[in-house]
């Protein structure tokens, strides 16, 4: 799977760039789900269909679900391997209001990925930020500082900036999940988008 990571990140970027060109409607009342639903379609459109994996929106992770009637964890997006659908490369998305408002973003890394609740079979996964204000570089600096892990920045000839942090995971006793986890950080800017707050009832 590790050999596919660069390709997965490329698919995500291509999906975002396609979305920028097409400018589909985004519902401000439900920004995160609305953007992710659109991104899912754009990524699928960018793929040939002959890959040994496919994109899925909202797949369930039954490996780490608690006893019924608990619901299994679900990813925002994942690349699922055709040969064994249990093997998924998970992607979690978060709307980030400003570069410093990253508590929920960090919580997904610490409480989900690094506990093996998310991506138990995968040595890596991605966090995708939908940044409404500010610069991606500022957000990634804050992520690095608050995670306490160095972030490796890479810049391709295409102008895309990628970042990755590497972590040791807390593998549950008796499990043989990959103990080292690579978290890819992908930040897309949606400057000008705003959450639409519901109208409060009049008293």
Short mmCIF file of C-alpha atoms in Angstrom, two decimals:
data_model
loop_
_atom_site.label_atom_id
_atom_site.label_comp_id
_atom_site.label_asym_id
_atom_site.label_seq_id
_atom_site.Cartn_x
_atom_site.Cartn_y
_atom_site.Cartn_z
CA UNK A 1 0.00 0.00 0.00
CA UNK A 2 2.84 2.39 0.77
CA UNK A 3 3.69 2.58 -2.93
CA UNK A 4 0.21 3.95 -3.66
CA UNK A 5 0.30 6.90 -1.27
CA UNK A 6 1.64 9.43 -3.77
CA UNK A 7 -1.00 8.33 -6.27
CA UNK A 8 -3.77 8.66 -3.70
CA UNK A 9 -2.68 12.20 -2.83
CA UNK A 10 -2.54 13.02 -6.55
CA UNK A 11 -6.12 11.78 -6.97
CA UNK A 12 -7.25 14.02 -4.11
CA UNK A 13 -5.53 17.07 -5.59
CA UNK A 14 -6.88 16.38 -9.07
CA UNK A 15 -10.37 16.12 -7.61
CA UNK A 16 -10.00 19.48 -5.88
CA UNK A 17 -8.64 21.16 -9.02
CA UNK A 18 -11.55 19.75 -11.02
CA UNK A 19 -13.95 21.10 -8.43
CA UNK A 20 -12.35 24.54 -8.69
CA UNK A 21 -12.93 24.53 -12.44
CA UNK A 22 -16.50 23.26 -12.30
CA UNK A 23 -17.57 25.35 -9.26
CA UNK A 24 -20.40 23.06 -8.12
CA UNK A 25 -22.92 24.47 -5.63
CA UNK A 26 -21.89 24.10 -2.00
CA UNK A 27 -24.45 24.27 0.79
CA UNK A 28 -23.26 26.63 3.50
CA UNK A 29 -25.60 25.03 6.05
CA UNK A 30 -23.58 21.81 5.86
CA UNK A 31 -20.18 22.84 4.51
CA UNK A 32 -18.10 19.80 5.38
CA UNK A 33 -20.50 17.21 3.98
CA UNK A 34 -21.36 19.34 0.95
CA UNK A 35 -17.71 19.89 -0.04
CA UNK A 36 -16.82 16.25 0.61
CA UNK A 37 -19.74 14.98 -1.46
CA UNK A 38 -18.58 17.13 -4.37
CA UNK A 39 -14.95 16.12 -3.90
CA UNK A 40 -15.94 12.45 -4.01
CA UNK A 41 -17.52 12.90 -7.45
CA UNK A 42 -14.56 14.87 -8.79
CA UNK A 43 -12.04 12.27 -7.62
CA UNK A 44 -14.05 9.47 -9.22
CA UNK A 45 -14.21 11.41 -12.48
CA UNK A 46 -10.43 11.83 -12.46
CA UNK A 47 -9.79 8.08 -12.08
CA UNK A 48 -9.67 5.69 -15.03
CA UNK A 49 -11.70 2.95 -13.34
CA UNK A 50 -8.96 0.40 -14.02
CA UNK A 51 -7.13 1.02 -10.74
CA UNK A 52 -6.86 -1.88 -8.25
CA UNK A 53 -8.87 0.30 -5.83
CA UNK A 54 -11.92 2.54 -5.94
CA UNK A 55 -13.09 5.67 -4.15
CA UNK A 56 -15.94 5.35 -1.65
CA UNK A 57 -17.79 8.03 0.29
CA UNK A 58 -18.62 7.10 3.90
CA UNK A 59 -17.36 3.48 4.07
CA UNK A 60 -17.64 1.71 7.41
CA UNK A 61 -14.68 0.31 9.34
CA UNK A 62 -16.00 -2.89 10.90
CA UNK A 63 -12.61 -4.12 12.10
CA UNK A 64 -12.69 -1.71 15.06
CA UNK A 65 -16.41 -1.39 15.75
CA UNK A 66 -17.57 -1.94 19.33
CA UNK A 67 -20.10 -4.60 20.19
CA UNK A 68 -23.60 -4.20 18.72
CA UNK A 69 -25.70 -2.13 18.82
CA UNK A 70 -22.75 0.26 18.41
CA UNK A 71 -22.28 1.69 14.94
CA UNK A 72 -18.93 1.08 13.20
CA UNK A 73 -16.65 4.05 12.53
CA UNK A 74 -17.14 5.63 9.10
CA UNK A 75 -14.60 7.53 7.02
CA UNK A 76 -15.42 10.65 5.08
CA UNK A 77 -13.70 9.12 2.06
CA UNK A 78 -11.47 6.13 1.44
CA UNK A 79 -9.64 4.36 -1.32
CA UNK A 80 -10.80 0.75 -1.02
CA UNK A 81 -8.79 -2.13 -2.47
CA UNK A 82 -10.75 -4.38 -4.83
CA UNK A 83 -8.88 -7.53 -3.84
CA UNK A 84 -9.81 -7.11 -0.18
CA UNK A 85 -12.37 -4.38 0.68
CA UNK A 86 -11.30 -4.54 4.33
CA UNK A 87 -8.12 -2.74 3.28
CA UNK A 88 -8.82 0.99 2.99
CA UNK A 89 -6.73 4.14 2.79
CA UNK A 90 -8.78 6.51 4.96
CA UNK A 91 -9.35 10.21 4.38
CA UNK A 92 -10.86 12.48 7.02
CA UNK A 93 -12.05 15.98 6.10
CA UNK A 94 -12.46 19.01 8.33
CA UNK A 95 -13.67 22.56 7.72
CA UNK A 96 -11.08 24.88 9.26
CA UNK A 97 -12.25 28.43 9.89
CA UNK A 98 -8.79 29.92 10.46
CA UNK A 99 -5.23 28.48 10.56
CA UNK A 100 -5.34 28.37 14.36
CA UNK A 101 -8.73 26.69 14.77
CA UNK A 102 -7.46 23.12 14.46
CA UNK A 103 -8.63 21.36 17.64
CA UNK A 104 -11.02 19.01 15.84
CA UNK A 105 -8.43 18.33 13.15
CA UNK A 106 -5.85 17.30 15.75
CA UNK A 107 -8.41 15.24 17.66
CA UNK A 108 -9.02 13.02 14.63
CA UNK A 109 -5.31 12.33 14.35
CA UNK A 110 -4.75 11.62 18.04
CA UNK A 111 -8.02 9.93 18.98
CA UNK A 112 -8.80 8.04 15.78
CA UNK A 113 -5.73 7.37 13.62
CA UNK A 114 -3.15 6.96 16.38
CA UNK A 115 -5.38 4.66 18.44
CA UNK A 116 -5.88 2.42 15.38
CA UNK A 117 -9.63 3.01 15.51
CA UNK A 118 -9.26 4.49 12.04
CA UNK A 119 -7.12 2.82 9.39
CA UNK A 120 -6.15 -0.24 11.45
CA UNK A 121 -4.73 -2.10 8.44
CA UNK A 122 -3.17 0.94 6.78
CA UNK A 123 0.31 2.37 7.42
CA UNK A 124 -0.95 5.82 6.41
CA UNK A 125 -3.95 8.00 5.69
CA UNK A 126 -4.86 11.60 5.01
CA UNK A 127 -6.35 14.59 6.73
CA UNK A 128 -7.91 17.05 4.28
CA UNK A 129 -8.58 20.58 5.51
CA UNK A 130 -11.08 22.93 3.88
CA UNK A 131 -9.55 26.24 4.94
CA UNK A 132 -11.95 29.19 4.86
CA UNK A 133 -9.50 31.96 5.83
CA UNK A 134 -5.73 32.37 5.93
CA UNK A 135 -2.83 30.51 4.38
CA UNK A 136 -2.19 26.75 4.27
CA UNK A 137 1.42 27.26 5.36
CA UNK A 138 0.27 28.95 8.58
CA UNK A 139 -2.13 26.14 9.35
CA UNK A 140 0.54 23.47 8.77
CA UNK A 141 2.95 25.32 11.06
CA UNK A 142 0.30 25.27 13.78
CA UNK A 143 -0.36 21.56 13.20
CA UNK A 144 3.34 20.80 13.55
CA UNK A 145 3.69 22.86 16.73
CA UNK A 146 0.64 21.38 18.44
CA UNK A 147 1.26 17.80 17.37
CA UNK A 148 4.86 18.00 18.53
CA UNK A 149 5.89 16.06 15.42
CA UNK A 150 7.99 17.42 12.59
CA UNK A 151 6.14 17.77 9.30
CA UNK A 152 7.92 16.97 6.06
CA UNK A 153 6.95 19.48 3.38
CA UNK A 154 7.28 18.58 -0.26
CA UNK A 155 6.67 20.78 -3.27
CA UNK A 156 6.21 19.32 -6.72
CA UNK A 157 6.72 20.97 -10.07
CA UNK A 158 2.94 21.28 -10.34
CA UNK A 159 2.88 23.79 -7.47
CA UNK A 160 1.04 21.47 -5.10
CA UNK A 161 2.31 21.50 -1.55
CA UNK A 162 2.16 18.24 0.37
CA UNK A 163 3.03 17.57 3.99
CA UNK A 164 3.43 14.42 6.02
CA UNK A 165 3.99 13.67 9.68
CA UNK A 166 5.08 10.28 11.02
CA UNK A 167 3.77 8.83 14.29
CA UNK A 168 3.98 5.75 16.47
CA UNK A 169 0.54 4.26 17.07
CA UNK A 170 -0.93 2.68 20.17
CA UNK A 171 -1.63 -0.79 18.74
CA UNK A 172 -4.15 -2.79 20.82
CA UNK A 173 -2.78 -5.88 22.50
CA UNK A 174 -3.00 -8.96 20.33
CA UNK A 175 -3.35 -6.99 17.10
CA UNK A 176 -0.77 -6.78 14.34
CA UNK A 177 -1.66 -3.44 12.83
CA UNK A 178 1.18 -1.30 11.39
CA UNK A 179 2.72 0.49 14.39
CA UNK A 180 4.11 3.40 12.37
CA UNK A 181 1.56 5.71 10.77
CA UNK A 182 2.16 8.38 8.14
CA UNK A 183 -0.39 11.18 8.20
CA UNK A 184 -0.66 13.20 5.00
CA UNK A 185 -1.85 16.77 5.44
CA UNK A 186 -3.64 18.30 2.45
CA UNK A 187 -5.01 21.82 2.76
CA UNK A 188 -7.47 23.22 0.23
CA UNK A 189 -8.48 26.88 0.37
CA UNK A 190 -12.12 27.87 0.10
CA UNK A 191 -11.70 31.60 0.68
CA UNK A 192 -15.02 33.40 0.54
CA UNK A 193 -17.11 30.43 1.69
CA UNK A 194 -18.95 30.88 4.96
CA UNK A 195 -21.02 28.70 7.21
CA UNK A 196 -24.72 29.60 7.12
CA UNK A 197 -26.02 29.58 10.67
CA UNK A 198 -29.64 28.47 11.23
CA UNK A 199 -32.16 31.11 12.18
CA UNK A 200 -32.84 31.17 15.89
CA UNK A 201 -36.48 30.86 16.94
CA UNK A 202 -38.06 34.13 17.92
CA UNK A 203 -39.32 34.31 21.47
#
